[in-house]
Coordinates of N, CA and C in Angstrom, one line a residue:
X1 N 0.8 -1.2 0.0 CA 0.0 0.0 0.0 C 0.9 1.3 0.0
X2 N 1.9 1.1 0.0 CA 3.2 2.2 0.3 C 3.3 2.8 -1.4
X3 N 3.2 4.1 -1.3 CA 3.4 4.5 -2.4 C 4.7 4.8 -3.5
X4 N 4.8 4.7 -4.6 CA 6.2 5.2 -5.3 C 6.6 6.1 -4.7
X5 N 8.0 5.9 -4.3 CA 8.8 7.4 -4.1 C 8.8 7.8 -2.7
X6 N 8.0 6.7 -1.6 CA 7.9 7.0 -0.1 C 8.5 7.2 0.3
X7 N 9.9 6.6 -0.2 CA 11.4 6.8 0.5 C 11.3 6.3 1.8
X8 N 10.6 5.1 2.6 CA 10.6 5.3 4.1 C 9.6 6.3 5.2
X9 N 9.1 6.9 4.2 CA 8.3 8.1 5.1 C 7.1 7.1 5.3
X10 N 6.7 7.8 6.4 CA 5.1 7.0 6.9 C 4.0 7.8 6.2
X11 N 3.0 7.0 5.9 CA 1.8 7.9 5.4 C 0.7 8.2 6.4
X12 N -0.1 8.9 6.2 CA -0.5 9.3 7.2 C -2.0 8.6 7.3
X13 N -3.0 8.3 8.2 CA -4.4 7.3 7.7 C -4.7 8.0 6.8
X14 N -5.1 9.3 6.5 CA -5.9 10.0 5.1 C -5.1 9.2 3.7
X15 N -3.7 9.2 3.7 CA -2.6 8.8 2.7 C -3.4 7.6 2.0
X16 N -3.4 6.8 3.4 CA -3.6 5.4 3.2 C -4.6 5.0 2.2
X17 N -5.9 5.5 3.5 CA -7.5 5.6 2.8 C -7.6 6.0 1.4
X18 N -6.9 7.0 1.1 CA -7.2 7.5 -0.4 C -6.2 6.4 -1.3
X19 N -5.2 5.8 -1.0 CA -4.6 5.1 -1.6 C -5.5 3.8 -2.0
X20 N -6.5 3.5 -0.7 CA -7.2 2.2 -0.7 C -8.2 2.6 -1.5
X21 N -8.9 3.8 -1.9 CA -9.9 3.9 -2.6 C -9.5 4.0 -4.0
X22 N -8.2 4.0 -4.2 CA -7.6 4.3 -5.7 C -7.5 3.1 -5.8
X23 N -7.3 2.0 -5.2 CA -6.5 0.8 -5.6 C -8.7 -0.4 -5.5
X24 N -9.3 0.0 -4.5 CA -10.4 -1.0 -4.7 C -11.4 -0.4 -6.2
X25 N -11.6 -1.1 -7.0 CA -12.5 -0.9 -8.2 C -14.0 -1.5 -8.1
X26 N -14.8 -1.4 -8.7 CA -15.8 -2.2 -8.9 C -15.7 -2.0 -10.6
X27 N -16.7 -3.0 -11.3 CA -16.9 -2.8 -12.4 C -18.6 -2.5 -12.8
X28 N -19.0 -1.7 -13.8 CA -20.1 -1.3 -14.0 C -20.9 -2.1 -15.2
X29 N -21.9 -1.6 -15.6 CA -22.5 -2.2 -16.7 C -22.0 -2.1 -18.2
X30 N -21.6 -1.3 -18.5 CA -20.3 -1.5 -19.1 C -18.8 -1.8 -19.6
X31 N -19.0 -2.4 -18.4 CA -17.8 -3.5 -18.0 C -16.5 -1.9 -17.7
X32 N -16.8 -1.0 -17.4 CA -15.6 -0.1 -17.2 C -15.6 -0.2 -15.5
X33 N -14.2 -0.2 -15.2 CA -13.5 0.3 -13.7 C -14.0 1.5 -12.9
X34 N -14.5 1.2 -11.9 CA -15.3 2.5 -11.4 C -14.5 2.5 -9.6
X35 N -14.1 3.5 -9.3 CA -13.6 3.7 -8.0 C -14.9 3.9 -7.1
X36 N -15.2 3.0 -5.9 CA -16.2 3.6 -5.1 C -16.2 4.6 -4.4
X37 N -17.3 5.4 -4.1 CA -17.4 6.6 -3.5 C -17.5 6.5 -2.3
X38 N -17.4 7.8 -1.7 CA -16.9 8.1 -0.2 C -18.4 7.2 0.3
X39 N -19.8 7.8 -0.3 CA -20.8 7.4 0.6 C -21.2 6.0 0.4
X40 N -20.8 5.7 -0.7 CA -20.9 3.7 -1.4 C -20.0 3.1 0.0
X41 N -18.6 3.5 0.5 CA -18.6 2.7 1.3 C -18.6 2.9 2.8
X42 N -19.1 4.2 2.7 CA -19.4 4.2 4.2 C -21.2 3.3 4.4
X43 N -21.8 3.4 3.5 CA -23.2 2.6 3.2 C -22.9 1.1 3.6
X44 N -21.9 0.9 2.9 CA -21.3 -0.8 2.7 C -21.1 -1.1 3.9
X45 N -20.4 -0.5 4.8 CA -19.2 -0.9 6.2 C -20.6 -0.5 7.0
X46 N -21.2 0.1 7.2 CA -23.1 0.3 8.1 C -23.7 -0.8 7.9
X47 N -23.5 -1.2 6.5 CA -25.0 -1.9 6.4 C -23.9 -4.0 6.8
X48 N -22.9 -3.8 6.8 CA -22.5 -5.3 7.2 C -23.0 -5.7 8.4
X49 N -23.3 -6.4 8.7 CA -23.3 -7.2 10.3 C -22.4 -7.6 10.9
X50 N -21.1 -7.8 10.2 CA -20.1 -8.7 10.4 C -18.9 -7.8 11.8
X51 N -19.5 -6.5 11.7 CA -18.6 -5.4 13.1 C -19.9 -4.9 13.2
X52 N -19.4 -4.2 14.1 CA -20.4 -3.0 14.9 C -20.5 -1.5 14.1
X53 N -19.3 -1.4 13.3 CA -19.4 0.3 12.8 C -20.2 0.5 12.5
X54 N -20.4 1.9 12.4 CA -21.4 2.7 11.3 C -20.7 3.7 11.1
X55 N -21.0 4.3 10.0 CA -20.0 5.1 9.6 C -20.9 6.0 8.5
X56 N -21.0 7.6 8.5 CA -21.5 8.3 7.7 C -20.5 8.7 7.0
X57 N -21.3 9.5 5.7 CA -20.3 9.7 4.5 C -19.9 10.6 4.8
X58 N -19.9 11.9 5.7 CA -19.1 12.8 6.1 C -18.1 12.5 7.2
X59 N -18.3 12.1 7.8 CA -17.0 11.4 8.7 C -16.1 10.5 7.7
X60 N -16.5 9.9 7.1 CA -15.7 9.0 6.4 C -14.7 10.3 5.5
X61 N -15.3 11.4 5.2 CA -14.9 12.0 4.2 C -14.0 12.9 5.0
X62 N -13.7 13.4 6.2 CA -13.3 13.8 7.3 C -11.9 12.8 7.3
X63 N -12.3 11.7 7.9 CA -11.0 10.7 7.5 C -10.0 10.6 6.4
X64 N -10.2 11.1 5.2 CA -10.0 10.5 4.0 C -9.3 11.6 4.0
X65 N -9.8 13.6 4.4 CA -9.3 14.9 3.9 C -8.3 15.0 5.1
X66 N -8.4 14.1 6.3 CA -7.3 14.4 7.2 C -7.9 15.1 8.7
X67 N -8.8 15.5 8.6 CA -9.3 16.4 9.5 C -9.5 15.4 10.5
X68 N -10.0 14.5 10.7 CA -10.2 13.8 11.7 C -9.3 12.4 11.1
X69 N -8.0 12.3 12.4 CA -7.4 11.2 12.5 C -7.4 10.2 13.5
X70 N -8.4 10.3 14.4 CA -8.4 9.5 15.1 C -9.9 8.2 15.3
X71 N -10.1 7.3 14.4 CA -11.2 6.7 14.1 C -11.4 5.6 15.5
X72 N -12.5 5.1 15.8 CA -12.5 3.8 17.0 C -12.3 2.5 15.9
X73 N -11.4 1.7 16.9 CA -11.4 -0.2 16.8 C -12.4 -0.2 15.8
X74 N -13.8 0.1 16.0 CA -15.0 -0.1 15.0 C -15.0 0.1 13.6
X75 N -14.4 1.4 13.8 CA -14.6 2.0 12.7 C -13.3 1.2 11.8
X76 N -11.7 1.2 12.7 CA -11.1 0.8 11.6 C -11.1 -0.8 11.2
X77 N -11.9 -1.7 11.7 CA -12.4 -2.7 11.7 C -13.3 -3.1 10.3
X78 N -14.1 -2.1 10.4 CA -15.3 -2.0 9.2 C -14.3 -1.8 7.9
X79 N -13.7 -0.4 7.7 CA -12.5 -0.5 6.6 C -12.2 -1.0 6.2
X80 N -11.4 -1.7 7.2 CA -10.2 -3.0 7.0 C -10.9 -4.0 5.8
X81 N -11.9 -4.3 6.5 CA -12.8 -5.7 6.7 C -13.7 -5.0 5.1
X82 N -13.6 -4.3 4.6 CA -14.3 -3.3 3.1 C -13.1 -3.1 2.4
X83 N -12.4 -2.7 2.4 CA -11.2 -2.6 1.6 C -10.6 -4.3 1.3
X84 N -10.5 -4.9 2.4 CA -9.9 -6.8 2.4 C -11.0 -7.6 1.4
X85 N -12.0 -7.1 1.3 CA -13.1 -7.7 0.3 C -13.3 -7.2 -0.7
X86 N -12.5 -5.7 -0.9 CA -12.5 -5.5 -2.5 C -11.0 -5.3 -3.0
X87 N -10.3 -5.5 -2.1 CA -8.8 -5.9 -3.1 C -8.6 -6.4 -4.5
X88 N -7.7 -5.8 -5.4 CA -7.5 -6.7 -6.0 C -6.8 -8.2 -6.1
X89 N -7.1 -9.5 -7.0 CA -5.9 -10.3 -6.5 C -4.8 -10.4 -6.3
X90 N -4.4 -10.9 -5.8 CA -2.7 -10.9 -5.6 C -2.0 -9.7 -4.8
X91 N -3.0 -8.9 -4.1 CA -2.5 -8.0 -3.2 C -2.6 -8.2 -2.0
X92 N -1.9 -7.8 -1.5 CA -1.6 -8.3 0.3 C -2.8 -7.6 1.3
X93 N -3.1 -8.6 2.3 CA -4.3 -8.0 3.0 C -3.7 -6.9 3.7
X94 N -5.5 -6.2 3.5 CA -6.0 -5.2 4.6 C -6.4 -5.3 6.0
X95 N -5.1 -5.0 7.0 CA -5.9 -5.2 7.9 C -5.7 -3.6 8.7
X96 N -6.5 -3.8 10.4 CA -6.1 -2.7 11.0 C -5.2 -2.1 11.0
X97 N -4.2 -3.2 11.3 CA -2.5 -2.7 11.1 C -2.1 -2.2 10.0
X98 N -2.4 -2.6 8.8 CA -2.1 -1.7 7.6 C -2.8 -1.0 7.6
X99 N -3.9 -0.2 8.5 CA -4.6 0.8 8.2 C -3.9 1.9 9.0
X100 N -3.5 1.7 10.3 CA -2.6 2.1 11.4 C -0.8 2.1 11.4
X101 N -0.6 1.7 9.8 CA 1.3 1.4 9.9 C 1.7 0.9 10.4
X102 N 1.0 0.1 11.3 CA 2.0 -1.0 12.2 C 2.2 -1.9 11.6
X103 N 3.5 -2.3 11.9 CA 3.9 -3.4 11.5 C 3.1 -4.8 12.0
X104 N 3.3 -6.1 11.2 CA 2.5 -7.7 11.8 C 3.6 -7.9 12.2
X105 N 3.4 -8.6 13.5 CA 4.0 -9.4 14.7 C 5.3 -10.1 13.2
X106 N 4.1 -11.2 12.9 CA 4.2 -11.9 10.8 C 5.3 -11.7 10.6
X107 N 5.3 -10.1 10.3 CA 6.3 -9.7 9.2 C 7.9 -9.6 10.2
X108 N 7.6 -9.5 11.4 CA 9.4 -9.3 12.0 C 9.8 -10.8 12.1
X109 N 9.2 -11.8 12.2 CA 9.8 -13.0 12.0 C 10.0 -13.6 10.5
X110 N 9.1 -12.9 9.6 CA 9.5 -13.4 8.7 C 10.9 -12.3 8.0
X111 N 11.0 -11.3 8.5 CA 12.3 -10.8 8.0 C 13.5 -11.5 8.9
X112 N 13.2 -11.9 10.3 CA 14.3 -12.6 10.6 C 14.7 -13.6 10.1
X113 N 13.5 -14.6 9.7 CA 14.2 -16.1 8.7 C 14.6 -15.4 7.6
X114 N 14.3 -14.6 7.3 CA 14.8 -14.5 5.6 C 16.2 -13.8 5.9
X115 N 16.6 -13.4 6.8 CA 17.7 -13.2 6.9 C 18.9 -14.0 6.7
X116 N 18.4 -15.1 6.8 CA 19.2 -16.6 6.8 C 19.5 -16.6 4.7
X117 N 20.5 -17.0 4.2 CA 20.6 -17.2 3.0 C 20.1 -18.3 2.8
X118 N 20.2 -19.3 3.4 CA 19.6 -20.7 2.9 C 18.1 -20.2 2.6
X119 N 17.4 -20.1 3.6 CA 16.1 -20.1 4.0 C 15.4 -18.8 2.7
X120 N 16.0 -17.8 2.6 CA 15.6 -16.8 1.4 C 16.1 -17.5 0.0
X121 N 17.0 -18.8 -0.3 CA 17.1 -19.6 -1.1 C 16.3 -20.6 -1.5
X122 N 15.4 -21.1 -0.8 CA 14.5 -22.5 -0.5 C 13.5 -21.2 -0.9
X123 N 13.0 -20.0 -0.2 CA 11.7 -19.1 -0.5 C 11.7 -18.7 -1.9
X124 N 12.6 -18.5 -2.6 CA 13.0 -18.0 -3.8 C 12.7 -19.3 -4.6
X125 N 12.8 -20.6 -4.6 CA 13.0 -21.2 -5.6 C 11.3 -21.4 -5.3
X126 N 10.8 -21.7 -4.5 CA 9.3 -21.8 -4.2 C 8.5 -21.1 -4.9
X127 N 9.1 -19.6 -4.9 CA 7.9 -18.8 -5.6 C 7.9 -19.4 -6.9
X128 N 8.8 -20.0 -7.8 CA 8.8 -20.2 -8.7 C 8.3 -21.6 -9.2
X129 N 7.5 -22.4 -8.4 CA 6.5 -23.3 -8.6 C 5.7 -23.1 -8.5
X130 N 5.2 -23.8 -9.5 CA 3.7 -23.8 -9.2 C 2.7 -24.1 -7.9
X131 N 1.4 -23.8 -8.1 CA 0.9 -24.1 -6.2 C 0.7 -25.4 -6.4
X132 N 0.7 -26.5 -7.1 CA 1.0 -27.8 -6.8 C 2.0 -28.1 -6.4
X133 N 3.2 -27.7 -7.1 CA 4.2 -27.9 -6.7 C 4.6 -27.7 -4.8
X134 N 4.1 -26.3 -4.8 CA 4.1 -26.3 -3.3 C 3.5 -26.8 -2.4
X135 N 2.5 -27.3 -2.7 CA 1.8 -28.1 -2.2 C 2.2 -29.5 -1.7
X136 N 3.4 -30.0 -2.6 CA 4.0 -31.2 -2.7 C 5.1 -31.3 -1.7
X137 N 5.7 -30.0 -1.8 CA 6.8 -29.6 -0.9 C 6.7 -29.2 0.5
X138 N 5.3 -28.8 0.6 CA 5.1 -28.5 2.2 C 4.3 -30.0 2.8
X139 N 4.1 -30.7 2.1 CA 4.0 -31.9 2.3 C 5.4 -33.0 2.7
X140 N 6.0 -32.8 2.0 CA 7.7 -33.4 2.2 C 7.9 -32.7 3.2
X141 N 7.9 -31.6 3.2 CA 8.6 -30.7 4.9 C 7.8 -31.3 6.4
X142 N 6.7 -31.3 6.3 CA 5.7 -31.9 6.9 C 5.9 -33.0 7.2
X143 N 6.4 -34.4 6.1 CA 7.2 -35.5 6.2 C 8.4 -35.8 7.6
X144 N 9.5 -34.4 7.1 CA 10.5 -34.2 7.2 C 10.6 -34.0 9.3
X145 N 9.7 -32.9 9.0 CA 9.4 -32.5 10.5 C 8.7 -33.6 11.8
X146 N 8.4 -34.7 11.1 CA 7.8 -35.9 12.0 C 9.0 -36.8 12.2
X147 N 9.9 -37.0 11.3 CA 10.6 -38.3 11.3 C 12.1 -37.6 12.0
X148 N 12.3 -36.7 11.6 CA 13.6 -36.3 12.0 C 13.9 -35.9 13.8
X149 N 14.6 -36.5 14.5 CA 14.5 -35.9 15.9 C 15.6 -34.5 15.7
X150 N 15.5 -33.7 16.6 CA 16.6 -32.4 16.5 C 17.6 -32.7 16.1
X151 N 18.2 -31.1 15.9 CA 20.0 -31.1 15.4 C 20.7 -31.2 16.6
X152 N 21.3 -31.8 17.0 CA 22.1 -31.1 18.4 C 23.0 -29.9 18.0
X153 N 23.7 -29.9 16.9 CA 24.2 -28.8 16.1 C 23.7 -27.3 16.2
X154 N 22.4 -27.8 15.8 CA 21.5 -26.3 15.6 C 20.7 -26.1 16.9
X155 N 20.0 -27.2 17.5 CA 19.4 -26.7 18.7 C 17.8 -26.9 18.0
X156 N 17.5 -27.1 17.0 CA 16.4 -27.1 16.3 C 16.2 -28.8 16.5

């Protein structure tokens, strides 16, 4: 969700939001790309069951111009949970935390294995199979992880 040219700088929630409304589409009767509007999804994130928010289209719009940066749990809950159901594929979820720049618990362990060359070796050749393929392979690991007792070596 980080934009070209961030350099590291943090965005700020309005940054974000408007980034998320540029990036979720719907398609029309025409089959052309239509960005949803401020009040399409503050309507959407009200009318779910699935959280408690409600959210009018002027607060929402308040959010989005910056003026108001402090939303509740609820509210960034609803977002999240509206923006995560209209991503496109292959884009990384929406959650609170990417709505708030915090970092996932997730991501500091997964930068620490990858810190390992082997282990960013074995990830690299992965991406480049297919999901059967990986499928086959987390299966052999799975194998691997039953039968083998620790390293005394590694401590693993």
């Amino acid at each position: 969700m980080k934009a070209e040219g961030d350099q590291g700088q943090q965005q700020s929630l309005a940054e974000r939001l408007n980034a998320l409304f540029a990036m979720a589409r719907w398609t029309d009767t025409y089959g052309r790309q239509r960005e949803y509007s401020t009040a399409e999804v503050a309507r959407a994130i009200t009318a779910d069951p699935s959280h408690p928010a409600t959210l009018s289209r002027s607060y929402l719009a308040m959010l989005r111009n910056g003026s108001h940066t402090n939303p509740t749990l609820s509210v960034l809950e609803g977002l999240a949970k509206f923006f995560d159901d209209h991503r496109p594929a292959g884009t990384a979820p929406i959650t609170v935390q990417s709505l708030l720049a915090q970092d996932d618990p997730q991501d500091e362990l997964l930068r620490q294995r990858l810190a390992d060359h082997q282990v960013r070796a074995i990830a690299m050749r992965a991406g480049e199979m297919t999901p059967a393929m990986r499928r086959q392979l987390l299966k052999m690991i799975a194998i691997f992880d039953q039968d083998s007792p620790p390293d005394p070596g590694t401590g693993t």
